[in-house]
Coordinates of C-alpha atoms in Angstrom, one line a residue:
Chain K
M9 CA 0.0 0.0 0.0
S10 CA 1.1 3.6 -0.4
Y11 CA 0.8 6.4 2.2
D12 CA -0.1 10.0 1.8
L13 CA 2.1 12.4 3.6
W14 CA 0.6 15.8 4.2
Y15 CA 2.9 18.7 5.1
W16 CA 3.6 22.3 4.3
T17 CA 5.5 22.8 1.2
G18 CA 8.7 24.8 0.9
I19 CA 10.4 23.7 4.2
P20 CA 11.7 20.4 5.5
G21 CA 10.1 21.1 8.9
R22 CA 8.8 18.2 11.0
G23 CA 7.7 16.5 7.9
E24 CA 11.4 15.7 7.2
F25 CA 11.6 13.3 10.1
V26 CA 8.8 11.2 8.5
R27 CA 10.2 11.6 5.0
L28 CA 13.6 10.3 6.1
A29 CA 12.0 7.1 7.6
L30 CA 9.8 6.5 4.5
E31 CA 12.8 7.1 2.1
A32 CA 15.3 5.0 4.1
A33 CA 12.9 2.1 4.3
N34 CA 11.9 2.5 0.7
I35 CA 8.2 2.8 1.6
P36 CA 6.0 4.1 -1.2
Y37 CA 4.3 7.4 -0.3
L38 CA 2.7 10.3 -2.1
E39 CA 3.8 13.8 -1.1
K40 CA 0.7 15.9 -0.5
T41 CA 2.0 19.4 0.0
R42 CA 0.1 22.5 1.1
R43 CA 1.1 26.1 0.7
A44 CA 2.5 27.3 4.0
H45 CA 0.4 29.7 6.1
D46 CA -2.9 28.3 4.8
K47 CA -5.6 28.3 7.5
D48 CA -5.7 24.9 9.3
Q49 CA -9.4 24.6 8.4
A50 CA -8.6 25.1 4.7
L51 CA -5.9 22.5 5.1
V52 CA -8.4 20.1 6.6
D53 CA -11.0 20.7 4.0
D54 CA -8.6 20.4 1.1
M55 CA -7.2 17.2 2.6
A56 CA -10.7 15.8 2.7
L57 CA -9.8 14.2 6.1
P58 CA -12.4 12.5 8.1
R59 CA -14.3 15.6 9.0
D60 CA -15.0 14.3 12.5
D61 CA -11.3 14.1 13.4
P62 CA -9.2 16.8 11.8
P63 CA -5.7 16.6 13.3
F64 CA -4.3 19.5 15.3
A65 CA -1.4 20.2 12.9
P66 CA 0.7 18.7 10.1
P67 CA 2.5 16.5 9.4
Y68 CA -0.2 13.8 8.9
L69 CA 0.2 10.4 7.4
V70 CA -2.9 8.9 5.8
A71 CA -2.8 5.2 5.7
D72 CA -5.8 3.1 4.7
G73 CA -8.2 5.9 5.5
V74 CA -6.6 6.3 9.0
T75 CA -5.1 9.7 9.6
I76 CA -2.1 9.7 12.0
A77 CA -0.7 13.0 13.3
Q78 CA 2.2 14.0 15.6
T79 CA 5.6 13.3 14.1
A80 CA 6.7 10.9 16.9
N81 CA 3.4 9.1 16.6
I82 CA 3.7 8.6 12.9
L83 CA 7.3 7.3 13.4
L84 CA 6.0 4.9 16.1
F85 CA 3.5 3.6 13.6
L86 CA 6.0 3.3 10.7
G87 CA 8.5 1.6 13.1
D88 CA 5.9 -1.1 14.0
Q89 CA 4.7 -1.6 10.5
H90 CA 8.0 -1.6 8.7
G91 CA 10.5 -2.8 11.3
L92 CA 12.2 0.6 11.8
A93 CA 12.5 -0.1 15.5
P94 CA 13.2 -3.1 17.7
R95 CA 10.3 -5.6 17.9
D96 CA 10.5 -6.1 21.6
A97 CA 8.4 -3.9 23.9
A98 CA 11.5 -2.5 25.8
G99 CA 13.3 -1.7 22.5
R100 CA 10.2 0.0 21.0
L101 CA 9.7 2.2 24.1
W102 CA 13.4 3.0 24.2
V103 CA 13.4 4.3 20.6
H104 CA 10.1 6.2 21.1
Q105 CA 11.5 7.8 24.2
L106 CA 14.6 8.9 22.3
Q107 CA 12.3 10.3 19.5
L108 CA 10.3 12.3 22.0
T109 CA 13.5 13.7 23.5
I110 CA 14.6 14.7 20.0
A111 CA 11.2 16.3 19.6
D112 CA 11.8 18.3 22.7
L113 CA 15.1 19.5 21.3
V114 CA 13.5 20.4 18.0
S115 CA 10.9 22.5 19.8
E116 CA 13.5 24.4 21.7
A117 CA 15.6 25.0 18.6
H118 CA 12.4 26.5 17.0
D119 CA 11.7 28.7 20.1
V120 CA 15.1 30.2 20.0
H121 CA 13.9 32.4 17.1
H122 CA 10.3 32.6 18.4
P123 CA 10.7 32.9 22.2
V124 CA 7.7 35.2 22.5
G125 CA 5.2 33.7 20.1
V126 CA 4.7 31.7 16.9
G127 CA 2.3 34.4 15.7
L128 CA 5.0 37.1 15.6
Y129 CA 7.9 37.6 13.1
Y130 CA 11.4 37.0 14.3
E131 CA 12.1 40.6 13.8
D132 CA 9.5 41.5 16.3
Q133 CA 11.1 39.3 19.1
R134 CA 14.8 39.8 18.3
P135 CA 16.0 41.0 21.7
E136 CA 14.2 38.0 23.4
A137 CA 15.6 35.7 20.8
L138 CA 19.2 36.9 21.5
R139 CA 18.7 36.0 25.2
R140 CA 17.1 32.7 24.6
A141 CA 19.8 31.8 22.0
A142 CA 22.6 32.3 24.6
E143 CA 21.1 29.8 26.9
F144 CA 20.2 27.4 24.1
R145 CA 23.8 27.4 22.9
Q146 CA 25.5 27.2 26.3
E147 CA 23.1 25.0 28.3
R148 CA 20.6 23.2 26.1
M149 CA 22.6 22.1 23.1
P150 CA 25.3 20.5 25.3
K151 CA 22.7 18.9 27.5
F152 CA 20.6 17.3 24.7
L153 CA 23.5 16.4 22.4
G154 CA 25.6 15.2 25.4
Y155 CA 22.8 12.9 26.3
F156 CA 22.7 11.3 22.9
E157 CA 26.5 11.2 22.9
R158 CA 26.4 9.2 26.2
V159 CA 23.8 6.8 24.8
L160 CA 25.9 6.1 21.7
K161 CA 29.1 5.7 23.7
R162 CA 27.4 2.9 25.6
R163 CA 25.2 1.4 22.9
G164 CA 27.5 1.6 20.0
R165 CA 26.9 2.8 16.4
W166 CA 23.1 3.2 16.6
L167 CA 20.9 4.6 19.4
A168 CA 19.2 1.3 20.1
G169 CA 22.4 -0.6 19.8
G170 CA 22.4 -3.5 17.4
K171 CA 23.4 -3.6 13.7
H172 CA 20.6 -1.7 12.1
W173 CA 19.5 1.9 12.4
T174 CA 16.1 2.9 13.7
Y175 CA 13.9 5.9 12.9
A176 CA 15.4 7.7 15.9
D177 CA 18.9 7.5 14.3
L178 CA 17.5 9.1 11.1
S179 CA 15.9 11.9 13.2
L180 CA 19.2 12.5 15.1
F181 CA 21.0 12.8 11.8
H182 CA 18.5 15.5 10.7
V183 CA 18.8 17.4 14.0
V184 CA 22.5 17.6 13.5
E185 CA 22.0 18.8 10.0
G186 CA 19.6 21.5 11.3
L187 CA 21.8 22.6 14.2
R188 CA 24.8 22.9 11.9
F189 CA 22.7 25.1 9.6
A190 CA 21.3 27.3 12.4
F191 CA 24.3 27.3 14.7
P192 CA 27.4 26.5 12.6
R193 CA 29.9 28.2 15.0
R194 CA 28.4 26.5 18.1
M195 CA 28.4 23.1 16.4
T196 CA 32.0 23.5 15.4
A197 CA 32.9 24.4 19.0
L198 CA 31.0 21.3 20.3
T199 CA 32.6 18.9 17.8
P200 CA 35.2 17.5 20.2
Q201 CA 32.5 16.5 22.6
L202 CA 30.2 14.9 20.0
R203 CA 32.4 12.2 18.5
H204 CA 29.7 9.5 18.6
V205 CA 26.8 11.8 17.5
L206 CA 28.8 13.1 14.6
A207 CA 29.9 9.5 13.6
L208 CA 26.2 8.5 13.6
H209 CA 25.5 11.6 11.4
E210 CA 28.1 10.4 8.9
D211 CA 26.8 6.8 9.0
V212 CA 23.3 7.9 8.2
Q213 CA 24.5 10.3 5.5
A214 CA 26.4 7.3 3.9
L215 CA 23.4 4.9 4.0
P216 CA 23.0 3.5 0.5
E217 CA 19.2 3.4 1.1
L218 CA 19.2 7.2 1.5
A219 CA 21.6 8.1 -1.3
A220 CA 19.0 8.7 -3.9
Y221 CA 16.8 10.9 -1.7
L222 CA 19.6 12.9 -0.1
G223 CA 20.9 13.7 -3.7
S224 CA 17.4 14.6 -5.0
Q225 CA 15.6 17.8 -5.5
R226 CA 12.9 16.4 -3.3
R227 CA 15.0 17.0 -0.3
L228 CA 14.2 20.6 0.7
P229 CA 16.9 22.9 2.0
F230 CA 16.6 24.6 5.4
S231 CA 15.2 28.1 5.1
D232 CA 12.7 29.8 7.4
G233 CA 11.3 26.7 9.1
I234 CA 12.3 25.2 12.5
F235 CA 16.0 25.5 11.9
R236 CA 17.0 29.1 10.9
H237 CA 20.3 30.7 10.5
Y238 CA 20.5 34.1 12.1
P239 CA 24.2 34.9 12.5
E240 CA 23.4 37.0 15.6
L241 CA 21.9 34.0 17.3
D242 CA 25.0 31.8 16.8
G243 CA 28.3 31.9 18.6
D244 CA 31.1 29.8 20.0
Chain M
M6 CA 3.8 -6.4 39.9
S7 CA 4.4 -2.9 41.3
Y8 CA 6.0 0.0 39.4
D9 CA 8.4 2.6 40.7
L10 CA 7.6 6.2 39.7
W11 CA 10.5 8.6 39.9
Y12 CA 9.8 12.3 39.9
W13 CA 10.7 15.5 41.6
T14 CA 9.0 16.0 44.9
G15 CA 7.0 19.1 45.8
I16 CA 5.3 19.7 42.5
P17 CA 2.7 17.8 40.5
G18 CA 4.7 18.5 37.3
R19 CA 4.7 16.0 34.4
G20 CA 4.7 13.2 36.9
E21 CA 1.0 14.0 37.7
F22 CA -0.1 12.8 34.2
V23 CA 1.4 9.4 35.0
R24 CA 0.1 9.4 38.6
L25 CA -3.5 10.0 37.5
A26 CA -3.3 7.0 35.2
L27 CA -1.8 4.8 37.8
E28 CA -4.4 5.9 40.4
A29 CA -7.4 5.8 38.2
A30 CA -6.6 2.3 37.0
N31 CA -5.7 1.2 40.6
I32 CA -2.2 0.1 39.5
P33 CA 0.1 -0.4 42.5
Y34 CA 3.2 1.9 42.4
L35 CA 5.8 3.2 44.6
E36 CA 6.5 6.9 44.7
K37 CA 10.2 7.5 44.5
T38 CA 10.6 11.2 44.9
R39 CA 13.7 13.3 44.5
R40 CA 14.4 16.8 45.9
A41 CA 13.8 19.3 43.1
H42 CA 16.9 21.0 41.6
D43 CA 19.1 18.0 42.1
K44 CA 21.7 17.6 39.4
D45 CA 20.5 15.1 36.8
Q46 CA 23.6 13.0 37.3
A47 CA 23.0 12.8 41.1
L48 CA 19.4 11.8 40.3
V49 CA 20.5 9.0 38.0
D50 CA 23.1 7.8 40.5
D51 CA 20.6 7.8 43.4
M52 CA 18.1 6.0 41.3
A53 CA 20.6 3.3 40.6
L54 CA 19.2 3.1 37.1
P55 CA 20.9 0.9 34.5
R56 CA 24.1 3.0 34.3
D57 CA 24.3 2.5 30.6
D58 CA 20.9 4.1 29.9
P59 CA 20.2 7.0 32.2
P60 CA 17.0 8.7 30.9
F61 CA 17.2 12.4 29.8
A62 CA 14.8 13.7 32.4
P63 CA 12.1 12.6 34.9
P64 CA 9.4 11.3 35.2
Y65 CA 10.6 7.7 34.8
L66 CA 8.7 4.5 35.4
V67 CA 10.7 1.5 36.4
A68 CA 8.9 -1.7 35.5
D69 CA 10.6 -5.1 35.8
G70 CA 14.0 -3.5 35.6
V71 CA 13.0 -1.6 32.4
T72 CA 13.2 2.2 32.8
I73 CA 10.6 4.1 30.7
A74 CA 10.9 7.9 30.3
Q75 CA 9.0 10.6 28.6
T76 CA 5.5 11.2 30.0
A77 CA 3.6 10.3 26.8
N78 CA 5.8 7.2 26.4
I79 CA 5.0 6.0 29.9
L80 CA 1.3 6.5 29.3
L81 CA 1.5 4.6 26.0
F82 CA 3.1 1.7 27.9
L83 CA 0.5 1.9 30.7
G84 CA -2.3 2.1 28.2
D85 CA -1.2 -1.1 26.5
Q86 CA -0.5 -3.0 29.7
H87 CA -3.6 -2.0 31.6
G88 CA -6.2 -1.2 29.0
L89 CA -6.2 2.5 29.4
A90 CA -6.5 3.1 25.7
P91 CA -8.3 1.3 22.8
R92 CA -6.8 -2.0 21.9
D93 CA -7.0 -1.5 18.1
A94 CA -4.1 0.2 16.3
A95 CA -6.0 3.2 15.1
G96 CA -7.5 3.8 18.5
R97 CA -4.1 3.5 20.3
L98 CA -2.5 5.9 17.8
W99 CA -5.4 8.4 18.1
V100 CA -5.1 8.5 21.9
H101 CA -1.3 8.8 21.8
Q102 CA -1.6 11.6 19.2
L103 CA -4.0 13.4 21.6
Q104 CA -1.5 12.9 24.4
L105 CA 1.3 14.4 22.4
T106 CA -0.8 17.4 21.5
I107 CA -1.5 17.8 25.2
A108 CA 2.2 17.6 25.8
D109 CA 2.7 20.4 23.4
L110 CA 0.2 22.6 25.2
V111 CA 1.9 21.8 28.5
S112 CA 5.3 22.8 27.2
E113 CA 3.8 26.1 25.9
A114 CA 2.1 26.7 29.3
H115 CA 5.5 26.3 31.0
D116 CA 7.3 28.6 28.5
V117 CA 4.9 31.4 29.2
H118 CA 6.8 32.0 32.5
H119 CA 10.1 30.9 31.1
P120 CA 10.2 32.2 27.5
V121 CA 13.9 33.0 27.6
G122 CA 15.3 30.0 29.3
V123 CA 14.7 27.3 31.9
G124 CA 17.9 28.2 33.6
L125 CA 16.7 31.7 34.6
Y126 CA 14.2 32.7 37.3
Y127 CA 10.9 34.1 36.2
E128 CA 11.9 37.4 37.7
D129 CA 14.7 37.6 35.2
Q130 CA 12.5 37.2 32.2
R131 CA 9.3 39.0 33.3
P132 CA 9.0 41.5 30.3
E133 CA 9.4 38.6 27.9
A134 CA 6.9 36.5 29.8
L135 CA 4.4 39.3 29.6
R136 CA 4.6 39.3 25.8
R137 CA 4.5 35.6 25.5
A138 CA 1.5 35.4 28.0
A139 CA -0.5 37.7 25.8
E140 CA -0.2 35.4 22.8
F141 CA -0.7 32.3 24.8
R142 CA -3.9 33.6 26.2
Q143 CA -5.3 35.1 23.0
E144 CA -4.1 32.6 20.4
R145 CA -2.7 29.4 21.8
M146 CA -5.2 28.6 24.6
P147 CA -8.2 28.9 22.2
K148 CA -6.4 27.0 19.5
F149 CA -5.5 24.0 21.7
L150 CA -8.6 23.9 23.9
G151 CA -10.8 24.6 20.9
Y152 CA -9.3 21.6 19.2
F153 CA -10.1 19.3 22.1
E154 CA -13.6 20.9 22.2
R155 CA -14.2 19.9 18.6
V156 CA -13.0 16.4 19.1
L157 CA -15.3 15.9 22.1
K158 CA -18.2 17.5 20.2
R159 CA -17.9 14.8 17.6
R160 CA -16.7 11.8 19.6
G161 CA -18.8 12.3 22.7
R162 CA -18.0 12.2 26.4
W163 CA -14.5 10.9 26.1
L164 CA -11.7 11.9 23.6
A165 CA -11.5 8.4 22.1
G166 CA -15.3 8.1 22.0
G167 CA -16.8 5.0 23.6
K168 CA -17.9 4.4 27.2
H169 CA -14.6 4.4 29.0
W170 CA -12.0 7.1 29.7
T171 CA -8.5 6.8 28.4
Y172 CA -5.2 8.2 29.8
A173 CA -5.6 11.2 27.5
D174 CA -8.9 12.1 29.2
L175 CA -7.2 12.1 32.6
S176 CA -4.4 14.3 31.1
L177 CA -6.9 16.8 29.6
F178 CA -8.6 17.0 33.0
H179 CA -5.2 17.9 34.6
V180 CA -4.4 20.5 32.0
V181 CA -7.8 22.2 32.7
E182 CA -6.9 22.1 36.4
G183 CA -3.5 23.7 35.6
L184 CA -4.8 26.3 33.3
R185 CA -7.5 27.3 35.8
F186 CA -4.8 27.7 38.4
A187 CA -2.4 29.7 36.2
F188 CA -4.9 31.7 34.1
P189 CA -8.2 31.8 36.1
R190 CA -9.5 35.0 34.4
R191 CA -8.7 33.7 30.9
M192 CA -10.3 30.3 31.6
T193 CA -13.4 32.0 32.9
A194 CA -13.6 34.1 29.7
L195 CA -13.2 30.9 27.6
T196 CA -15.9 28.9 29.5
P197 CA -18.7 29.5 27.0
Q198 CA -16.5 28.0 24.2
L199 CA -15.4 25.0 26.2
R200 CA -18.6 23.2 27.1
H201 CA -17.5 19.7 26.2
V202 CA -13.9 20.1 27.6
L203 CA -15.3 21.4 30.9
A204 CA -17.9 18.6 31.0
L205 CA -15.0 16.1 30.6
H206 CA -13.2 17.8 33.4
E207 CA -16.2 17.4 35.7
D208 CA -16.6 13.7 34.6
V209 CA -13.0 12.9 35.4
Q210 CA -13.3 14.8 38.7
A211 CA -16.3 12.7 39.6
L212 CA -14.7 9.3 38.7
P213 CA -15.2 7.0 41.7
E214 CA -11.8 5.4 40.9
L215 CA -10.1 8.8 41.4
A216 CA -12.0 9.9 44.5
A217 CA -9.5 8.6 47.1
Y218 CA -6.5 10.0 45.3
L219 CA -8.1 13.4 44.5
G220 CA -9.0 13.8 48.2
S221 CA -5.7 12.6 49.5
Q222 CA -2.6 14.5 50.7
R223 CA -0.6 12.6 48.0
R224 CA -2.1 14.9 45.4
L225 CA 0.3 17.9 45.3
P226 CA -1.1 21.4 44.9
F227 CA 0.2 23.6 42.0
S228 CA 3.0 25.9 43.0
D229 CA 6.1 26.7 41.1
G230 CA 6.1 23.9 38.5
I231 CA 4.7 23.9 35.0
F232 CA 1.5 25.7 35.8
R233 CA 2.2 28.9 37.8
H234 CA -0.1 31.7 38.8
Y235 CA 1.4 35.1 38.2
P236 CA -1.6 37.6 38.1
E237 CA 0.3 39.9 35.7
L238 CA 0.4 37.0 33.1
D239 CA -3.4 36.4 33.3
G240 CA -6.2 38.4 31.8
D241 CA -9.6 38.1 30.1

């Protein structure tokens, strides 16, 4: 069967975590993009979703008439259906826990440039963003990335251990990509402390099953989505 | 078997979402509290968790030597183990999706008083908090709560439909409690728009299986955790 993946067009955004899993597992899917900034209601109408259960926000995966929302929830589903996570209960929960921790990091990375509110432009909350960026770079980035570094140091090449990547490994790869785009100076400064995380990044980048996608036009560049590069928010 | 629930002491915090599920389902558990503001490493050491997999942050549930972290992940586990969510795949994913949306709302409610950084005191980010609070009250609270209102309007008494509550219903109850504590004026103003959400709140409050817990000393009052009452951040 083929899935429909609904997400804003023009940005990788949270849809990219789902896209990487679908692509790496060679799962057929149809990209159903929407223009950014459409009203949610319009989105729902155009998607012809079950009118009684419009999801809260994209991305959504439509599978066999069932609409699944929330990025980590979609990955949980794909992990179960397509073996992108361990089969045993403890392994499944471990990978989902890591994915939810990645989701927390992603939200904080977004809030660096929108500390006051999603409804305002960055330019309208620049002083607040400068303050939040300082803490994010100095405290939050080392705390989150250091956590994944410790996990990998103990478990090995992949976050769940074992010989095969899981959807959480693909997501951590994308987070490193995003943080390098948004905070290049800080990521360079942290390099010595992130040997295992950066090795995982290289291992995912080199996956044969991702080569076609990573080299394709379908892979959207970072721009004004979650990960944004404002030089004044970066630093060593 | 009995579970160990590890969380900071002194605040309901995210641990309360887990506690409500354990209490309502009459699942035996041991409260393993920690003093707030301990260093994470100290926490991990004292918990004698598997040293190779310290979780990122509390709450953690320790079950049969397996440590499960991330609130929504713990509830997913409890839902499966104890029938606190539908058994079918679509129903499980739907309830988990709602829980993750509740988690997003909870994070935003926290960031209202900590828009610049978790490492700073509220008093050090008061001007930023005043700006963020305005958007949270005017845009985010109606958007999130209005979403759950629409779901209930269509599904009925409980978020998953059907005759029995799920862990997401218990969590929505606690979110209403928290928002009423933190933003009493705003919640009063929104009352006419939240008929179904507030009915669910009353239904959970009246659950016989929760009566003992809700009336006990074990239920911690809101204070300086996620939901905080700063009159200057509230408004109609």
